[in-house]
Structure formats: C-alpha cells, structure tokens
PDB file of C-alpha atoms in Angstrom:
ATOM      1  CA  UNK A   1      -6.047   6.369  -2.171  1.00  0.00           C
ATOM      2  CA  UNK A   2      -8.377   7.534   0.669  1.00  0.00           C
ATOM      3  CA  UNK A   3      -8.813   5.285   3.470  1.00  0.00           C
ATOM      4  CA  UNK A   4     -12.243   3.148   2.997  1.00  0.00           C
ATOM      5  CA  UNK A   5     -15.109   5.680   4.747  1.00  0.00           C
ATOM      6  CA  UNK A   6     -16.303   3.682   8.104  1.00  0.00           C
ATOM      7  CA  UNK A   7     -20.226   3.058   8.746  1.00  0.00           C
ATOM      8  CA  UNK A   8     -22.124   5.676  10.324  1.00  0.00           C
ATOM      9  CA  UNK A   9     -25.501   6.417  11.643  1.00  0.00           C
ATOM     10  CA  UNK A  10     -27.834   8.468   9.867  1.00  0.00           C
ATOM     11  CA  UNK A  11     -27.452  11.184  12.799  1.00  0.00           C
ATOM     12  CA  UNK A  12     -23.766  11.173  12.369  1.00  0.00           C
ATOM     13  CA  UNK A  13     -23.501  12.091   8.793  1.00  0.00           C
ATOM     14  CA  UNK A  14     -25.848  14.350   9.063  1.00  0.00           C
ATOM     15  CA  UNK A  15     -23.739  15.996  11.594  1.00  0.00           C
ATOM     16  CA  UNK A  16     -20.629  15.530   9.880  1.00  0.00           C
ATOM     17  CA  UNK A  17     -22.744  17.342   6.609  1.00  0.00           C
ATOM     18  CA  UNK A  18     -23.406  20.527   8.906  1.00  0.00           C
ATOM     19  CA  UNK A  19     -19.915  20.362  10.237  1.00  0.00           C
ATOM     20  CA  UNK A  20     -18.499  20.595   6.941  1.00  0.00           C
ATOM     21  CA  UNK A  21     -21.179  23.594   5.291  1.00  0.00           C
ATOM     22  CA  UNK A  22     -20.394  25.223   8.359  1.00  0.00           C
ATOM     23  CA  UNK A  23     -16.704  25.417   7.638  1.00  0.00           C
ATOM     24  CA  UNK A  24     -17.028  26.082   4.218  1.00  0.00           C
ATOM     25  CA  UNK A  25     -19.337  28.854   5.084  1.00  0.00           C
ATOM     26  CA  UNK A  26     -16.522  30.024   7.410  1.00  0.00           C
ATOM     27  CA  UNK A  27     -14.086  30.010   4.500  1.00  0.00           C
ATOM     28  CA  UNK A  28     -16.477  31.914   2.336  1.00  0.00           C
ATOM     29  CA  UNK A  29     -17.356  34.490   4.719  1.00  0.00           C
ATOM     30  CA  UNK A  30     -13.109  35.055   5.306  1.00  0.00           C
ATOM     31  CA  UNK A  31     -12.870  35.309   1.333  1.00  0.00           C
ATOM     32  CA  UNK A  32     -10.160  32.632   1.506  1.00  0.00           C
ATOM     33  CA  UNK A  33      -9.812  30.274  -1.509  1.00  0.00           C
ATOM     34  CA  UNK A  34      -9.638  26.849  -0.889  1.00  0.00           C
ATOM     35  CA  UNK A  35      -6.186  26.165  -1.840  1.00  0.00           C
ATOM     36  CA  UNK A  36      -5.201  29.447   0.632  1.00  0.00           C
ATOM     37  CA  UNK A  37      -7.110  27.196   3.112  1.00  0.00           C
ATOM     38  CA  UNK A  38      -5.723  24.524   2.408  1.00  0.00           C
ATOM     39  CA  UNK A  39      -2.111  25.297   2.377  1.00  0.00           C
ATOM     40  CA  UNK A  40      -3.439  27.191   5.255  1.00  0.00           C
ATOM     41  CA  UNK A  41      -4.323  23.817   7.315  1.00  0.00           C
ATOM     42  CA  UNK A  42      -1.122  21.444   6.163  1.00  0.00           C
ATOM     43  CA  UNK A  43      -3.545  19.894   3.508  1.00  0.00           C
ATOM     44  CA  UNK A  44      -4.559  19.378   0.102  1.00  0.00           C
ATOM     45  CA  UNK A  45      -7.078  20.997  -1.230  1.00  0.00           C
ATOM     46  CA  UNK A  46      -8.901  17.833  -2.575  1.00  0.00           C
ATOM     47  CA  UNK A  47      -9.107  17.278   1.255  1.00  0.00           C
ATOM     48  CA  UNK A  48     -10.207  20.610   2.208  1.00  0.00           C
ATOM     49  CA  UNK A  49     -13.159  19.707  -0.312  1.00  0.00           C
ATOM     50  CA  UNK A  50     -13.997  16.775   0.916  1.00  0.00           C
ATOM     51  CA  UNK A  51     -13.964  17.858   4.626  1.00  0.00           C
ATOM     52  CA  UNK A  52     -16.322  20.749   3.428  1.00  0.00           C
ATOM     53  CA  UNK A  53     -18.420  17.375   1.840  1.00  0.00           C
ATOM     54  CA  UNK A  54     -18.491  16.285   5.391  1.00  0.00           C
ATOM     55  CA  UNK A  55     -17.148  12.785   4.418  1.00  0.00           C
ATOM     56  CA  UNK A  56     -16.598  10.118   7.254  1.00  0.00           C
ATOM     57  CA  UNK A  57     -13.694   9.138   5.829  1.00  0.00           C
ATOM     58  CA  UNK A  58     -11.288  12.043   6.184  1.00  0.00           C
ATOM     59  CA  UNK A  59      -9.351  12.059   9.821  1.00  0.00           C
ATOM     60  CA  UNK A  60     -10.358  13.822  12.836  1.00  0.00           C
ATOM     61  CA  UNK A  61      -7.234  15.354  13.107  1.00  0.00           C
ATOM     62  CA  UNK A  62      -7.608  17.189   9.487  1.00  0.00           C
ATOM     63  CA  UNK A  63     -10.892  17.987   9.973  1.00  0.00           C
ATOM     64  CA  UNK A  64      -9.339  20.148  13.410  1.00  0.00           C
ATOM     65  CA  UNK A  65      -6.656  22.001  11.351  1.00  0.00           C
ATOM     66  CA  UNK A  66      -9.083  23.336   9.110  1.00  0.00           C
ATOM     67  CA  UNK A  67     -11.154  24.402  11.601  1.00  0.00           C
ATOM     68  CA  UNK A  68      -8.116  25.996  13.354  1.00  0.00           C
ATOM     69  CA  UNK A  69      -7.033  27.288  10.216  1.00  0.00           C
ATOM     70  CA  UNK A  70     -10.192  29.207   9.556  1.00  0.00           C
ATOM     71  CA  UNK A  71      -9.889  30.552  13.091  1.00  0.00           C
ATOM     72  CA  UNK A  72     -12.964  28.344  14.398  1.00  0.00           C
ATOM     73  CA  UNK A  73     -12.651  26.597  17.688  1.00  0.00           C
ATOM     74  CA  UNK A  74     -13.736  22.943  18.063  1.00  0.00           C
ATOM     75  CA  UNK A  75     -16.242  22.171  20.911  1.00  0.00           C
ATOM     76  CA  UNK A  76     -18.000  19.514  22.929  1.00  0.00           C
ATOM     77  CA  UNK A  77     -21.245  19.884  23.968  1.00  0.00           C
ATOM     78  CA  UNK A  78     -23.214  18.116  26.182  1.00  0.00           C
ATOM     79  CA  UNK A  79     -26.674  17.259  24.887  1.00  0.00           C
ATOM     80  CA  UNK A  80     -27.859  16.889  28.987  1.00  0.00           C
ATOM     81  CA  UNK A  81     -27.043  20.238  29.756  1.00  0.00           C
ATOM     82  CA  UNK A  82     -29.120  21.660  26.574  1.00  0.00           C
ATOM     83  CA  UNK A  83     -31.951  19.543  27.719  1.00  0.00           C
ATOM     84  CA  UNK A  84     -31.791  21.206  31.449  1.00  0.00           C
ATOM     85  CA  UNK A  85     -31.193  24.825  30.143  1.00  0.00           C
ATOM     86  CA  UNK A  86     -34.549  24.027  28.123  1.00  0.00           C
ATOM     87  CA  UNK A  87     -32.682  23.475  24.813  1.00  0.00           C
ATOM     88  CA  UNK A  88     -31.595  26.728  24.593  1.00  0.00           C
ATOM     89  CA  UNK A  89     -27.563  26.676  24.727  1.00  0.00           C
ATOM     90  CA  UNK A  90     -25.876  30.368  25.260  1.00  0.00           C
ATOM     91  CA  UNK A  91     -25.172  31.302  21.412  1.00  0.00           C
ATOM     92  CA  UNK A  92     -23.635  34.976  21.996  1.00  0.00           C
ATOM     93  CA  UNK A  93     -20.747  34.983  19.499  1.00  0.00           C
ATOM     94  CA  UNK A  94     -21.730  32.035  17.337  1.00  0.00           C
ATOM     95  CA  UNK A  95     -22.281  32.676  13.376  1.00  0.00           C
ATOM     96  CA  UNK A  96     -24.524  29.956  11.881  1.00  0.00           C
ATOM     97  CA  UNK A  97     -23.022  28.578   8.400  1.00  0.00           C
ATOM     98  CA  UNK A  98     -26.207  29.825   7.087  1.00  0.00           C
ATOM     99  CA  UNK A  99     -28.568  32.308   8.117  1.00  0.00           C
ATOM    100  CA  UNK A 100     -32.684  31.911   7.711  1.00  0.00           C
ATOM    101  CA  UNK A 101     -34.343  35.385   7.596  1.00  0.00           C
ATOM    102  CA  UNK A 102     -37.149  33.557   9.215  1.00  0.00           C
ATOM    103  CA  UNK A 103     -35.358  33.585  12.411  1.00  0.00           C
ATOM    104  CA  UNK A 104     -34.538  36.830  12.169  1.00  0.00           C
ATOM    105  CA  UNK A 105     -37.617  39.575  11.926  1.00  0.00           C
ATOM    106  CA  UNK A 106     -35.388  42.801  11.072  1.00  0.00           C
ATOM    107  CA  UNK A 107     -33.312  41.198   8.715  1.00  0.00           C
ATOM    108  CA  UNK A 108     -36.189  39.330   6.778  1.00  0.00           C
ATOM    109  CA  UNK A 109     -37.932  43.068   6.292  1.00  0.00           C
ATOM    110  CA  UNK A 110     -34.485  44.834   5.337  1.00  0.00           C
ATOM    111  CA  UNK A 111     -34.176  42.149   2.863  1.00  0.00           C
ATOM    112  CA  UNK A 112     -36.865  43.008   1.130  1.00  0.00           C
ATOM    113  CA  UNK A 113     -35.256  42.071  -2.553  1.00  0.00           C
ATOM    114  CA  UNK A 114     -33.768  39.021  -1.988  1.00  0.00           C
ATOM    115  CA  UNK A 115     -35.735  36.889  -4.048  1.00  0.00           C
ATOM    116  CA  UNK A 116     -35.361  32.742  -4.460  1.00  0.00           C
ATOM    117  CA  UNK A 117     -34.025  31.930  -1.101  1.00  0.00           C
ATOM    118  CA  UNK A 118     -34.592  31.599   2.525  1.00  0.00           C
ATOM    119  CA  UNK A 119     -31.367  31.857   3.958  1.00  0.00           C
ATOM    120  CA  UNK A 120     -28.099  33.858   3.898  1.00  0.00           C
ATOM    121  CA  UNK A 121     -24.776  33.097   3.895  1.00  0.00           C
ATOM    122  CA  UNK A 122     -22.870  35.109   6.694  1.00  0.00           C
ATOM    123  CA  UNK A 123     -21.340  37.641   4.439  1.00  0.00           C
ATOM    124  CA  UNK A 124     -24.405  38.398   3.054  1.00  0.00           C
ATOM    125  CA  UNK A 125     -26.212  39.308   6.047  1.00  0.00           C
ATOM    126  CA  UNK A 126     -23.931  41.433   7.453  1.00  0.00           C
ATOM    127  CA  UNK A 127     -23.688  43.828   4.100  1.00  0.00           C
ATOM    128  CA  UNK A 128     -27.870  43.663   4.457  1.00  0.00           C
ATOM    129  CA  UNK A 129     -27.608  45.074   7.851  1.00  0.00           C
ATOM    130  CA  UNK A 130     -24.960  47.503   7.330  1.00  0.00           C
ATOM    131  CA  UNK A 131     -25.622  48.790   4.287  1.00  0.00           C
ATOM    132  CA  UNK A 132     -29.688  49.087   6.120  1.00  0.00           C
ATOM    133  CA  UNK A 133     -28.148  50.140   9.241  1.00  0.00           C
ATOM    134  CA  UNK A 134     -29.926  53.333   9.309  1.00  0.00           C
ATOM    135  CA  UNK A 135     -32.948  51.893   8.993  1.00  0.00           C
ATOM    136  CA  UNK A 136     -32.911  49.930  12.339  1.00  0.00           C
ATOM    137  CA  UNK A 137     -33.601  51.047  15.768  1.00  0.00           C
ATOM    138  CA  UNK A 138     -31.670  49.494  18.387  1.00  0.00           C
ATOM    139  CA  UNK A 139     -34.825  48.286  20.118  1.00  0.00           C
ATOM    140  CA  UNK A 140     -36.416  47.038  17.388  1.00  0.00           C
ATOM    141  CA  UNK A 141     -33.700  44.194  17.546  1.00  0.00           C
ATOM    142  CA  UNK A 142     -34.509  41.089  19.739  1.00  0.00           C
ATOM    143  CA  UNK A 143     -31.596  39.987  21.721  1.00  0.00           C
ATOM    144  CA  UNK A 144     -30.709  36.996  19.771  1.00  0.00           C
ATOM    145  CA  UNK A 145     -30.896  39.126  16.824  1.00  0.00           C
ATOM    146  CA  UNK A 146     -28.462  41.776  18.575  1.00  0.00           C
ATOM    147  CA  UNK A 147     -26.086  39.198  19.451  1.00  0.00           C
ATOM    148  CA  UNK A 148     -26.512  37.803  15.706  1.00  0.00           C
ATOM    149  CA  UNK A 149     -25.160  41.394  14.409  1.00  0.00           C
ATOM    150  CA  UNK A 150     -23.003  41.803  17.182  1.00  0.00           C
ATOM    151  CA  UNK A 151     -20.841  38.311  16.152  1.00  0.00           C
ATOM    152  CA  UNK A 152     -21.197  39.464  12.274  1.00  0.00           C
ATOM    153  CA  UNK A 153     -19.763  43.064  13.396  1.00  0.00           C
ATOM    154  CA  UNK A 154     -16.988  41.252  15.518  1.00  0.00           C
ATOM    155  CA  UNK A 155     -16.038  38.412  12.645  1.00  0.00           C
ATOM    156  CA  UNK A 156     -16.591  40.446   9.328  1.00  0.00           C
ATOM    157  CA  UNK A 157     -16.630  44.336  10.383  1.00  0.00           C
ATOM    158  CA  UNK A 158     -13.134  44.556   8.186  1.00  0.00           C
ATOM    159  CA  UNK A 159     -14.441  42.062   5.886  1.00  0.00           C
ATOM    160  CA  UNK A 160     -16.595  44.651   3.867  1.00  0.00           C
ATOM    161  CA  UNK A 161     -14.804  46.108   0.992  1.00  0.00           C
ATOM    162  CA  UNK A 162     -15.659  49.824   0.133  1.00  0.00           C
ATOM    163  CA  UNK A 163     -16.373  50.436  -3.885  1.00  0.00           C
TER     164      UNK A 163
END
C-alpha cells in the first residue's frame, strides 16, 4: 500500500503536476511505453503513472530514476538568480512538456490546420517544422524560436519515422 501522501502547498503540487506532464511528455516524445519506462527506471509501472500524476506521495528517489531513465537531468534552480537575470533563465537546449504556438510566431502560421488546441506536444512540433521546413527562412526565426528547433532537431532528429 502506498505510503500516506504528506501535506503540501498549493505551489508545490502544482509543481510536482508540471514535473510529472513534463516527464510524461518526455516519454511520449521517446515513443517509450510506460512499462519500457518503467522497467527502464527499476519501477512499476503503476508508479511510473503515478509519478507522471505528479503525486506527493511517491519518493524522491523514484521520481529521479525516471527522470534518468528518460535521459532528463534533474536541476536546482535558484529563483534569486532568475529574478536578477530579469526572469529570463538561459533555456538553449530545454524542450517544454508542451509547446503553445502562441509563443512561437513561425510555428503558429505553419500550423495552419491544427484545429482544437493551443499547444503541442514535442513530437508534434518538430514533424510541423520539418515536414514545413522549406517554408521557413532562417531569419524569419527569433532566437528563442531557433533554439526551440535547434533542441527538437538535437532530441528527436532520429525520432521521425519515414512512411
């Protein structure tokens, strides 16, 4: 039986939500099943699930292994250096779990026909701007955009399967 799930502030399982869509969306992006993850990490799957459920109650040390498993790497950061850069941390090689075209100008025109939502899932931006590559100029890209594609290119450039 699962250990009994301690208090937390609002702020902390809200944080321990993201945590856990993030590495799901990490998982999802790979194309690894959960019980590959799993297995993968030295766990059950049941707590691979509820890790992705970002519940308090699972251990620290499990939530690491998946991470590690999924080839993430755990970090600190300090919110006092964020405030002094401005609030704007150095993000070159980070993937967000999930993508919102409205923070992206090139990819919300090249995707054009996605209807019903406002954000992507990793995966599916990257086939958006490769399969539109030819359609973007390389300065039409703002840097944070360009370093966006660059990460997807670096984590998912094998990921795309030819048909």
């Amino acid at each position: 039986m699962p250990a009994a799930a301690p208090k937390l502030t609002l702020a902390a399982q809200s944080r321990l939500a993201e945590l856990g869509k993030q590495i799901r969306a990490r998982r999802k992006a790979l194309g690894v099943n959960a019980t590959a993850a799993a297995e993968s990490a030295g766990m059950s799957r049941v707590t691979l699930h509820r890790i992705e459920n970002g519940e308090p109650s699972v251990t620290m040390g499990a939530y690491l292994n998946a991470m590690l498993a999924l080839g993430l790497t755990p970090a600190l950061l300090d919110p006092a250096a964020a405030n002094k850069t401005g609030g704007e941390a150095n993000h070159q090689g980070w993937i967000p779990a999930r993508i919102r075209l409205a923070d992206y100008p090139q990819l919300k025109l090249l995707a054009w026909q996605v209807q019903g939502t406002d954000e992507l899932t990793p995966l599916e931006a990257f086939d958006i701007y490769e399969r539109n590559a030819r359609h973007l100029g390389s300065d039409a890209l703002e840097p944070r955009e360009q370093q966006l594609l660059n990460a997807l290119r670096l984590a998912l450039g094998g990921a795309r399967r030819n048909v």
